[in-house]
PDB file of C-alpha atoms in Angstrom:
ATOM      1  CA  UNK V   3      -3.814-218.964  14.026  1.00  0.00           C
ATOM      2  CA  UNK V   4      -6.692-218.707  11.894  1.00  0.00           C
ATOM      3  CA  UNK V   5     -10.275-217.381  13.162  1.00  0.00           C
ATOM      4  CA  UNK V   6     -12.064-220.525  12.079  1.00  0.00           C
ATOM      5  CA  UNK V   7      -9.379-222.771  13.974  1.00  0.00           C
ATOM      6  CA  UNK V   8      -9.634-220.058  17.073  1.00  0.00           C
ATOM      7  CA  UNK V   9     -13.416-220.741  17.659  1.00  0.00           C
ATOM      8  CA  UNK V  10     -13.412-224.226  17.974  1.00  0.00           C
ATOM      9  CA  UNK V  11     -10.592-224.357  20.543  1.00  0.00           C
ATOM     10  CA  UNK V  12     -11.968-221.604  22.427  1.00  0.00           C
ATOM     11  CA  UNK V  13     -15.911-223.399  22.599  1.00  0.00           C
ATOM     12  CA  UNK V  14     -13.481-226.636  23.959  1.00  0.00           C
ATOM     13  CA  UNK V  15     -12.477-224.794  26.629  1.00  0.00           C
ATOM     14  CA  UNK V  16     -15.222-223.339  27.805  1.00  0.00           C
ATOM     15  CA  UNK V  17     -16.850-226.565  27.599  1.00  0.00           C
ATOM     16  CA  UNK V  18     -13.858-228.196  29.515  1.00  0.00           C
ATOM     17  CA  UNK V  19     -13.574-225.482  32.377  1.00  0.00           C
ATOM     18  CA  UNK V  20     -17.623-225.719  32.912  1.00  0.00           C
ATOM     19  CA  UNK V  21     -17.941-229.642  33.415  1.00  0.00           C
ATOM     20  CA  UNK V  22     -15.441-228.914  36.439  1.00  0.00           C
ATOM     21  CA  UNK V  23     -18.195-227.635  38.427  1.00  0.00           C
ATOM     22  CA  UNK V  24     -21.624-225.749  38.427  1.00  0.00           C
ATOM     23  CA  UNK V  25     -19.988-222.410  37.123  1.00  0.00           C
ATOM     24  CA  UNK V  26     -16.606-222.052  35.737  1.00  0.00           C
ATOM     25  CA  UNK V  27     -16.199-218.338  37.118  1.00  0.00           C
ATOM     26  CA  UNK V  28     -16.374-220.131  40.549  1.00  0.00           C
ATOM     27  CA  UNK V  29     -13.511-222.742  39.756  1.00  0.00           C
ATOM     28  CA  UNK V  30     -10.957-219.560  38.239  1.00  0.00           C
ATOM     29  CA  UNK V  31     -11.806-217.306  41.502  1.00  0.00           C
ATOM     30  CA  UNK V  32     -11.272-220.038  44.062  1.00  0.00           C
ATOM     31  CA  UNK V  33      -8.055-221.260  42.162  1.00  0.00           C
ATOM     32  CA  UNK V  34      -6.649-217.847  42.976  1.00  0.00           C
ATOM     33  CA  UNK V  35      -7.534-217.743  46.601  1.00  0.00           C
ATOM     34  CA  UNK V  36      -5.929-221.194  47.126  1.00  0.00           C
ATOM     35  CA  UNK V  37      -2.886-220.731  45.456  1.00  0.00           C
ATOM     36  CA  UNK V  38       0.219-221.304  48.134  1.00  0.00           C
ATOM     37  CA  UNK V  39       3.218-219.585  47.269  1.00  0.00           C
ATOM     38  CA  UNK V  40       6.200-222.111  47.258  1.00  0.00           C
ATOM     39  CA  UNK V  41       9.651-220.346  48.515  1.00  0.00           C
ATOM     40  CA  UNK V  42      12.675-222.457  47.797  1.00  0.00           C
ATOM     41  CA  UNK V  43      16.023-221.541  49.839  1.00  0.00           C
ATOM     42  CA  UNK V  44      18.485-219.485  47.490  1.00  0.00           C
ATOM     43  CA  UNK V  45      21.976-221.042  46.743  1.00  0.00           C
ATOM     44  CA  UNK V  46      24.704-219.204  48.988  1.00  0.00           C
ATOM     45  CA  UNK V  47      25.950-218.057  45.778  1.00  0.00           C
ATOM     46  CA  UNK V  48      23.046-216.448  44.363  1.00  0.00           C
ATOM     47  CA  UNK V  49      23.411-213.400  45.998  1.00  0.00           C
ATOM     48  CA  UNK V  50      26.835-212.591  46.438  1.00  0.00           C
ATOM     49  CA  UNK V  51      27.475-211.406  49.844  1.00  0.00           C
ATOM     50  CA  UNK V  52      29.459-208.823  51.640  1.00  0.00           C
ATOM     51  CA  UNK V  53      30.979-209.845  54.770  1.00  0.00           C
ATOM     52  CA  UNK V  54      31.803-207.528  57.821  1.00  0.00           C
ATOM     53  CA  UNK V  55      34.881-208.418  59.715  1.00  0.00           C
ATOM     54  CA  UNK V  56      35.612-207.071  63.055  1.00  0.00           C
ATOM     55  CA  UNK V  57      39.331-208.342  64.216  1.00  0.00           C
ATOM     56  CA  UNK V  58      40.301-207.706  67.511  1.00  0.00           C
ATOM     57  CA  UNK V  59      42.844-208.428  69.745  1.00  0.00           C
ATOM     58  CA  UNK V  60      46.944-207.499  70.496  1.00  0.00           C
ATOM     59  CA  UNK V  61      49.605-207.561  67.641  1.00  0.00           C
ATOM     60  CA  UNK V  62      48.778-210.428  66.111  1.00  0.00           C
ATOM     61  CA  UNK V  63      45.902-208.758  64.716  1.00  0.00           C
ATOM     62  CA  UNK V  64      47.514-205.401  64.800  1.00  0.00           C
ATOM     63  CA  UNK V  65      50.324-206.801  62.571  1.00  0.00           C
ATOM     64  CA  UNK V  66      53.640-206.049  63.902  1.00  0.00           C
ATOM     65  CA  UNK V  67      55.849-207.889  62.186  1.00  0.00           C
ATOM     66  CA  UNK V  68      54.169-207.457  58.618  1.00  0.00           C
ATOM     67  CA  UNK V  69      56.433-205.623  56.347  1.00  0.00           C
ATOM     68  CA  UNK V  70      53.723-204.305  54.561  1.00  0.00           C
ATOM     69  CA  UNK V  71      51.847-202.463  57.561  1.00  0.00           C
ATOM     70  CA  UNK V  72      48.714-203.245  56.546  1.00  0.00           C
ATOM     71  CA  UNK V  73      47.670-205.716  59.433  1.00  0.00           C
ATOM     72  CA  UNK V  74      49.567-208.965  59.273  1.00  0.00           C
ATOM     73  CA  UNK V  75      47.029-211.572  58.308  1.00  0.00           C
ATOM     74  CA  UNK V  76      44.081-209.547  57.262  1.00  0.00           C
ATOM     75  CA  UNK V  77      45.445-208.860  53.680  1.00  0.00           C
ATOM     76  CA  UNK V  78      45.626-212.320  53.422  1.00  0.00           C
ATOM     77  CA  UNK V  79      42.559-213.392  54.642  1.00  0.00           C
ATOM     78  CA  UNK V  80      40.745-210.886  53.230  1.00  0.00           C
ATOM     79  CA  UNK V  81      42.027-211.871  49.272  1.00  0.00           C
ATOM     80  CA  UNK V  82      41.294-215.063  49.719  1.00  0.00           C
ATOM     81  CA  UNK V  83      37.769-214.608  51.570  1.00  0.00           C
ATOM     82  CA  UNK V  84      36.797-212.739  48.470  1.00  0.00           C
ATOM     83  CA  UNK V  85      37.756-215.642  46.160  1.00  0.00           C
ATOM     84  CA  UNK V  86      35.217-217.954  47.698  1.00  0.00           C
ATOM     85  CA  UNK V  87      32.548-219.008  46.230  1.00  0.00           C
ATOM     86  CA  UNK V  88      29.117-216.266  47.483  1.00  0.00           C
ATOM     87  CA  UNK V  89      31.425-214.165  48.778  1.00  0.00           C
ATOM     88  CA  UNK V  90      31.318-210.336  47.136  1.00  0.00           C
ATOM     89  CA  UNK V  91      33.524-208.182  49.412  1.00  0.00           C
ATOM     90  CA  UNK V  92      34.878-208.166  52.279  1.00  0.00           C
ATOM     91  CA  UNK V  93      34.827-205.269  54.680  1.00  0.00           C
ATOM     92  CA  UNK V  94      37.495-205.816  57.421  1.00  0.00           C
ATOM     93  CA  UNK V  95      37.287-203.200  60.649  1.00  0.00           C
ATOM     94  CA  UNK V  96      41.069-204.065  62.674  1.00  0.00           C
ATOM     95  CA  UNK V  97      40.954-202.938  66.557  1.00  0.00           C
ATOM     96  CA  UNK V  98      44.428-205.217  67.431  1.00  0.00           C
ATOM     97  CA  UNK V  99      46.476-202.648  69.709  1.00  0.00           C
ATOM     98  CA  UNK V 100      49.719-204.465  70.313  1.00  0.00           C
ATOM     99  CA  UNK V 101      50.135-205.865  74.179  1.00  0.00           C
ATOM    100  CA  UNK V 102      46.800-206.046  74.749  1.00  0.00           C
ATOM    101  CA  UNK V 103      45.859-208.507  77.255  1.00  0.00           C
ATOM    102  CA  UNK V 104      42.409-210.473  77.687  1.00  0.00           C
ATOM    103  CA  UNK V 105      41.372-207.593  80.425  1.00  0.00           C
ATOM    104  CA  UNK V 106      42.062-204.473  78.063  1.00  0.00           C
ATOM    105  CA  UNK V 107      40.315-206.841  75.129  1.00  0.00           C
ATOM    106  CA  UNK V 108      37.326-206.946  77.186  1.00  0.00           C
ATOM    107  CA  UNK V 109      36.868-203.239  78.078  1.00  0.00           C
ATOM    108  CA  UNK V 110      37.836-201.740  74.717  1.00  0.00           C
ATOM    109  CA  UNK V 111      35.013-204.434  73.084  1.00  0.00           C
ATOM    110  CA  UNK V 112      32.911-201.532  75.351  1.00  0.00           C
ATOM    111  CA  UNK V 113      34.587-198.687  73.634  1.00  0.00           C
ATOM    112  CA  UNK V 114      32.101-196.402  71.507  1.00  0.00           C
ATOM    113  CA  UNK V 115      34.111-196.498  68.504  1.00  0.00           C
ATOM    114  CA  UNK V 116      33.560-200.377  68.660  1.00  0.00           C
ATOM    115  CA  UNK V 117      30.011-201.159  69.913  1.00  0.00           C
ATOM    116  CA  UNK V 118      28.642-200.094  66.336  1.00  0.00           C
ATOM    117  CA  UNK V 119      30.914-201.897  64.456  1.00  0.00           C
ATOM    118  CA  UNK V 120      30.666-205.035  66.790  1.00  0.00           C
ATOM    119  CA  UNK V 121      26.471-205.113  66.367  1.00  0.00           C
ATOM    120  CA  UNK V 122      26.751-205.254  62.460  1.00  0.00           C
ATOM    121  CA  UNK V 123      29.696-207.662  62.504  1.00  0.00           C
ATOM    122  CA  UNK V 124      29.055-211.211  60.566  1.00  0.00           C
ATOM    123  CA  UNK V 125      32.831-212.319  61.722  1.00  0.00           C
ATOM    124  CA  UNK V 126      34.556-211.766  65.015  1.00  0.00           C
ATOM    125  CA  UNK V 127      38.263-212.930  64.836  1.00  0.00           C
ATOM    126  CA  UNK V 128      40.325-212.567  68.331  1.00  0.00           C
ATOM    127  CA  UNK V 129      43.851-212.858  68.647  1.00  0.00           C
ATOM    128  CA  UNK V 130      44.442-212.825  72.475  1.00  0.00           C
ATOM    129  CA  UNK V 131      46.691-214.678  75.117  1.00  0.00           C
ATOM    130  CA  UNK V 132      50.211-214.331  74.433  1.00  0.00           C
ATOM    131  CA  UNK V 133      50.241-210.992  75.970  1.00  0.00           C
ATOM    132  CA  UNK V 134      48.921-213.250  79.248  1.00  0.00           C
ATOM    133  CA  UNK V 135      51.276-215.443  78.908  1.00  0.00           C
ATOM    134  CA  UNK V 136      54.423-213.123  78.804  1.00  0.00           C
ATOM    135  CA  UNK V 137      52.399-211.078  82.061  1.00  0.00           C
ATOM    136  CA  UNK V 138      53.283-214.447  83.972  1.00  0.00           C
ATOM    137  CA  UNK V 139      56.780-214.098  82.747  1.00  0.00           C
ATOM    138  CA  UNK V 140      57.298-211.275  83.932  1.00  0.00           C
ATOM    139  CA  UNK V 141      55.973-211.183  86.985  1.00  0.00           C
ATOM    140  CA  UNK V 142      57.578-214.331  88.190  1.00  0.00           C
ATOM    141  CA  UNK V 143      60.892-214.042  85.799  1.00  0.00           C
ATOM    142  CA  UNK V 144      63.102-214.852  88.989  1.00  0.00           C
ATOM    143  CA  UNK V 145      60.803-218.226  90.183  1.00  0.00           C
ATOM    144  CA  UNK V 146      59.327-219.203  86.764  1.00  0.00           C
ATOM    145  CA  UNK V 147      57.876-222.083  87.415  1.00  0.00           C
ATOM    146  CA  UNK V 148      54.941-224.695  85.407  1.00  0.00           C
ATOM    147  CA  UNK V 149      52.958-224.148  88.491  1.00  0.00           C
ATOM    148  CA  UNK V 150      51.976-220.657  87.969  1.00  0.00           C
ATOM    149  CA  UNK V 151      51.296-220.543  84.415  1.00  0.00           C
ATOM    150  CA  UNK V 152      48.701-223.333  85.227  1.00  0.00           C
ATOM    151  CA  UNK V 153      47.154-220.998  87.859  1.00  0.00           C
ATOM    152  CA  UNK V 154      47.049-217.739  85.741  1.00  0.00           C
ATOM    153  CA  UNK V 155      45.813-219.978  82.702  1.00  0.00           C
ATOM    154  CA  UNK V 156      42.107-219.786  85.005  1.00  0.00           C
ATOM    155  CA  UNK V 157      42.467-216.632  84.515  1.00  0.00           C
ATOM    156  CA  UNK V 158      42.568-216.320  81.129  1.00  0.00           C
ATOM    157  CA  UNK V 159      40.189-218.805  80.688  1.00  0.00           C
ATOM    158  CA  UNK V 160      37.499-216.547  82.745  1.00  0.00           C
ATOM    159  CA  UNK V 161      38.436-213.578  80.614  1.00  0.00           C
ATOM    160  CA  UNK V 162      37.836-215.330  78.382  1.00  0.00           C
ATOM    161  CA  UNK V 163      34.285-216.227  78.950  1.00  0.00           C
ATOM    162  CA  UNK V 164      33.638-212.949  79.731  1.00  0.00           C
ATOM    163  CA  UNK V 165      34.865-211.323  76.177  1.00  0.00           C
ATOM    164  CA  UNK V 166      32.930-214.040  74.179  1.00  0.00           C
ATOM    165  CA  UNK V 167      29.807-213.052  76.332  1.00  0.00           C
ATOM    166  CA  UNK V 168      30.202-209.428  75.932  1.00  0.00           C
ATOM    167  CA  UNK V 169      30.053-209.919  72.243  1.00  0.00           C
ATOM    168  CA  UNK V 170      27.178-212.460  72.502  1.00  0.00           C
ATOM    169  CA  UNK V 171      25.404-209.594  73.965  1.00  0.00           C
ATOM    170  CA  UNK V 172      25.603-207.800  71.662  1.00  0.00           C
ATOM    171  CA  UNK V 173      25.681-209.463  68.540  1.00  0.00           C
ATOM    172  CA  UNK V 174      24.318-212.440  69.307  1.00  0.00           C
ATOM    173  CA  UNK V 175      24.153-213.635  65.456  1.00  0.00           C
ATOM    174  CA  UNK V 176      27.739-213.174  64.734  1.00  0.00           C
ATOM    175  CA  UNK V 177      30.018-216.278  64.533  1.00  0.00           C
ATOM    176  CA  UNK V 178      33.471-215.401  66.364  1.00  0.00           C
ATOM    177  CA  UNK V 179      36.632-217.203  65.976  1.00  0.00           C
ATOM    178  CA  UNK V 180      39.374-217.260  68.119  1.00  0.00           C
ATOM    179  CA  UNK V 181      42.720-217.913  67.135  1.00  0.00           C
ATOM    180  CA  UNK V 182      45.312-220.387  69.015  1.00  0.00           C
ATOM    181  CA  UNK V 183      48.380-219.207  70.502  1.00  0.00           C
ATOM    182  CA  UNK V 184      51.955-220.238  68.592  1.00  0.00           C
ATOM    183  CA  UNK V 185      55.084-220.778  71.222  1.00  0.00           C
ATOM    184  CA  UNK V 186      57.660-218.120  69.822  1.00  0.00           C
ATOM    185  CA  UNK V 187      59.247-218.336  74.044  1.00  0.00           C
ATOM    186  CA  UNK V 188      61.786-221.163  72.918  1.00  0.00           C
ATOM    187  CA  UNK V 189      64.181-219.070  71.147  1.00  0.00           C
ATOM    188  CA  UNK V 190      63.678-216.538  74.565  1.00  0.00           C
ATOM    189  CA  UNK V 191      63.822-219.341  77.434  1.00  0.00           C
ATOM    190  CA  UNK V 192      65.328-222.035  75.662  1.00  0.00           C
ATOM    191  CA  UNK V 193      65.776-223.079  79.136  1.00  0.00           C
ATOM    192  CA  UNK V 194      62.600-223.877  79.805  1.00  0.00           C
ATOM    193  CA  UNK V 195      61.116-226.666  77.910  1.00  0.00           C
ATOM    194  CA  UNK V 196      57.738-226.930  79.318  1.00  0.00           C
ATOM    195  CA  UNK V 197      56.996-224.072  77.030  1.00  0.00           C
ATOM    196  CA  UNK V 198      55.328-226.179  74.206  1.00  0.00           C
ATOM    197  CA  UNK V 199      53.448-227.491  77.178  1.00  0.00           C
ATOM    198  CA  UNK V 200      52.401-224.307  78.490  1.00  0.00           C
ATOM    199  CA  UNK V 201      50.802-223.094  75.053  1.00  0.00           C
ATOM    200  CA  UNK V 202      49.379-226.391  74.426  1.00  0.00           C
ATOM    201  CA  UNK V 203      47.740-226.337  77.966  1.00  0.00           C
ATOM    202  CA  UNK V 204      46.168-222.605  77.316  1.00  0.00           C
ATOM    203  CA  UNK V 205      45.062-223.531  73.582  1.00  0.00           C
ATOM    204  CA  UNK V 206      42.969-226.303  75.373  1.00  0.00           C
ATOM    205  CA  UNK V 207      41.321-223.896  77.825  1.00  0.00           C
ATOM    206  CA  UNK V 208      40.580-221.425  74.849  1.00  0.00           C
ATOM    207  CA  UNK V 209      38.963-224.473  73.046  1.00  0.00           C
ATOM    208  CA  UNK V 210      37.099-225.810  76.411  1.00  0.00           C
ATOM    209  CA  UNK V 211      35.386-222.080  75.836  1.00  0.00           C
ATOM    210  CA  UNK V 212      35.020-221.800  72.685  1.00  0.00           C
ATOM    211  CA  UNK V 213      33.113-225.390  72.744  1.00  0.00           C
ATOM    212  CA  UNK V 214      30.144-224.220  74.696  1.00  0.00           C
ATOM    213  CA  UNK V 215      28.789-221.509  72.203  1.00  0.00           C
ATOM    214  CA  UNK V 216      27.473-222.704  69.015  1.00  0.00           C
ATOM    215  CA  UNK V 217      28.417-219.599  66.476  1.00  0.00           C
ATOM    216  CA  UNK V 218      32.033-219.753  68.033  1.00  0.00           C
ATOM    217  CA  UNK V 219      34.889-221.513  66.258  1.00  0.00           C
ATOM    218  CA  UNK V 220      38.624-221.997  67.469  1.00  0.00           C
ATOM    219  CA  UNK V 221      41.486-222.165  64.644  1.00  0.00           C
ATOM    220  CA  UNK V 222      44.389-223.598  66.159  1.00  0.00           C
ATOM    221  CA  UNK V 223      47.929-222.158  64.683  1.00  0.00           C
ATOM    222  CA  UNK V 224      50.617-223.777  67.046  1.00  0.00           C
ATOM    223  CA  UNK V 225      51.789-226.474  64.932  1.00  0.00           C
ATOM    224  CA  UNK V 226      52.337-224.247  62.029  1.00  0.00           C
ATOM    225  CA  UNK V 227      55.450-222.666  64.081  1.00  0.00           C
ATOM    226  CA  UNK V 228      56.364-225.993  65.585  1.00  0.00           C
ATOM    227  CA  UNK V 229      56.490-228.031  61.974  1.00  0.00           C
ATOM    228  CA  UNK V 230      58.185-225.824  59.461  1.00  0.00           C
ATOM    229  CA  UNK V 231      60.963-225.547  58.126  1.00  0.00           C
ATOM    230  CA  UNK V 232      61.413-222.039  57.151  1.00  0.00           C
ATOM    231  CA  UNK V 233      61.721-219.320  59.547  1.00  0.00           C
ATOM    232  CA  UNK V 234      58.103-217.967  59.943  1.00  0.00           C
ATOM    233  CA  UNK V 235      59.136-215.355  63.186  1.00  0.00           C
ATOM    234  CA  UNK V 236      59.985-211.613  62.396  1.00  0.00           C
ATOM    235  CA  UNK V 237      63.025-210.224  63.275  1.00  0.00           C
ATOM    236  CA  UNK V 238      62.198-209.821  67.080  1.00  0.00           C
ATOM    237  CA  UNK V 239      61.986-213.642  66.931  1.00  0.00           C
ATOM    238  CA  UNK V 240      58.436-213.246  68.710  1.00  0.00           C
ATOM    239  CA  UNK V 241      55.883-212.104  65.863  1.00  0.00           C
ATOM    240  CA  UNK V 242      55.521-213.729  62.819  1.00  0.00           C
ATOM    241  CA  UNK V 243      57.033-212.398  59.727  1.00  0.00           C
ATOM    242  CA  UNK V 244      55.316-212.145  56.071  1.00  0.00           C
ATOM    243  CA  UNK V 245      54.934-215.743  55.936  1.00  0.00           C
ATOM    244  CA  UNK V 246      54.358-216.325  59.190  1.00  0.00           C
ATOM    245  CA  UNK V 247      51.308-214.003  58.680  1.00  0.00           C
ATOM    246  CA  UNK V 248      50.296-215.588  55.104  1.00  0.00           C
ATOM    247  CA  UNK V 249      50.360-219.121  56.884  1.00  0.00           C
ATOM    248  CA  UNK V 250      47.786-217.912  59.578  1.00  0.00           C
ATOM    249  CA  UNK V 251      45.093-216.622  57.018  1.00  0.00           C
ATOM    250  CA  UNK V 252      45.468-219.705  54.902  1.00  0.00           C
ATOM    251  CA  UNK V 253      44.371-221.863  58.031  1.00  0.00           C
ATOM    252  CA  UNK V 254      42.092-219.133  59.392  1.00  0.00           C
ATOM    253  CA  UNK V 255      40.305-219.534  55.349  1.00  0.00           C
ATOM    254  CA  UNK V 256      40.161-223.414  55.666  1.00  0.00           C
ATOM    255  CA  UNK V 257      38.121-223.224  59.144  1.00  0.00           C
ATOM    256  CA  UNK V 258      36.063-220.477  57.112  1.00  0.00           C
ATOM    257  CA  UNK V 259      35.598-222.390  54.442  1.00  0.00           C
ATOM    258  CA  UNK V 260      34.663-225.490  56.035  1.00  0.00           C
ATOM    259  CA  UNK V 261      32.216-224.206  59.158  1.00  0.00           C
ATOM    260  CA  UNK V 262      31.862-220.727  59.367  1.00  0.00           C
ATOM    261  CA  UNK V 263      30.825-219.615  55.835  1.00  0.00           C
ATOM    262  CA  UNK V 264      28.216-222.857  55.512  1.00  0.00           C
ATOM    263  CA  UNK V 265      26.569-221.729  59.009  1.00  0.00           C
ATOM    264  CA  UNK V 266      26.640-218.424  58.060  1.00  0.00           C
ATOM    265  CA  UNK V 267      24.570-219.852  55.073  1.00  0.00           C
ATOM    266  CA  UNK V 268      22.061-221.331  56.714  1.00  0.00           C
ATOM    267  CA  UNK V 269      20.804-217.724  57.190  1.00  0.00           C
ATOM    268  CA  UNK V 270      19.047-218.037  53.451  1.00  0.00           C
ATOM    269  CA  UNK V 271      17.622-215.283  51.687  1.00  0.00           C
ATOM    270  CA  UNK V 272      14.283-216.414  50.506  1.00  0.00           C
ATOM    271  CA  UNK V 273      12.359-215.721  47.193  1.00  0.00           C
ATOM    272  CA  UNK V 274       9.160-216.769  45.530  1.00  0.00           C
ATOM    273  CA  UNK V 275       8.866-219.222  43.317  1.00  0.00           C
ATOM    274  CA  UNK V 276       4.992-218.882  42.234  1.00  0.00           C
ATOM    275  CA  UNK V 277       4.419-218.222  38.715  1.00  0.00           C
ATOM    276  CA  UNK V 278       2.634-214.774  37.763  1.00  0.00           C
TER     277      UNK V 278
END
């Protein structure tokens, strides 16, 4: 720009910024102390996040039954977790032990070696129940009867309130998810045909729990076993096998997908949008 086209536009807007009010240094210095920053939620994909997984529970999460021995569903999950969408890395933490119950659960969520992890957590994913389940078997293999898998399931139901407190507790941010149980006991007590019943009755007690914290989520599995029509058990006939295990993380990444990761969301990062 030339200086004799500079001057002109420069007297302009002097003359324009002084017919605002008495002084036009007044009008620039209280423009500055009024400005309002205006923050604007960032996309869940802005910032790709990494996502801390603590799985817990008996061999389900443990992953007997994977031919791969690296923790039946969790490789699974875990690749397809880090395709979604926001999503950067995922760091999975696995505590199954196999034959845990809902009791040894609940005091090993105490454990030192778990307490940190648990705190930091985003994801809790519990695999507990069957363990329970086969307890009643045992214990009543000469009178098995529907009776006393009702009574025990109040048991398990207490449990487990008490595990989904204990990680409340201390982490109350973290969403947790607990996984249904499957009925593998057919091919065991083909005898007994209340067994569908039996695992249908204790998935509906897990749910009942389940349904009175917000941040918890329950992922039900059963008809996965019941409806195909491949063999998805391992060789014991009791765990699943590699695609038994595949099949699990797929429905564990729909609930993910569909609740979990948008609440998790919700917890935006925020950022300025005011112009410098």
């Amino acid at each position: 720009m030339g200086m004799y086209k500079f001057f002109p536009l420069l007297i302009l807007s002097v003359l324009f910024l002084g017919s605002c009010s008495e002084t036009g240094e007044w009008d620039l210095h209280h423009a500055k102390q009024t400005a309002v920053p205006v923050y604007e939620p960032v996309p869940a994909d802005f910032i790709p996040r990494t996502l801390t997984v603590l799985s817990a529970g008996d061999s389900l999460t443990q992953g007997v039954g994977d031919s791969t021995g690296k923790g039946g569903y969790l490789p699974y999950l875990e690749t397809l977790l880090e395709n979604e969408k926001g999503i950067k890395d995922v760091d999975f933490y696995n505590y199954g032990v196999k034959g845990n119950r809902t009791t040894q659960l609940l005091k090993r969520l105490n454990a030192p070696e778990i307490k940190p992890v648990l705190k930091k957590a985003d994801l809790v994913i519990l695999t507990i129940g069957g363990n329970d389940i086969m307890k009643v078997v045992r214990d009543h293999l000469s009178n098995l009867e529907y009776s006393v898998f009702m009574d025990e399931k109040e048991n398990y139901r207490k449990h487990l309130i008490q595990i989904i407190e204990t990680i409340v507790k201390e982490n109350p941010n973290a969403s947790i998810v607990l996984v249904g149980l499957y009925n593998p006991f057919s091919k065991w007590f083909s005898d007994i045909e209340e067994f569908d019943q039996i695992v249908s009755d204790w998935n509906q007690a897990g749910q009942s729990v389940i349904s009175q914290y917000p941040n918890a989520y329950f992922v039900s599995i059963e008809d996965i076993f019941l409806n195909s029509s491949e063999n998805l058990l391992f060789t014991d006939n009791f765990h699943p096998n590699d695609k038994g295990y595949e099949l699990i993380a797929q429905r564990l990444n729909e609930t993910m997908e569909e609740r979990v990761l948008p609440d998790l969301d919700r917890k935006p990062y925020m950022v300025s949008t005011e112009e410098n």
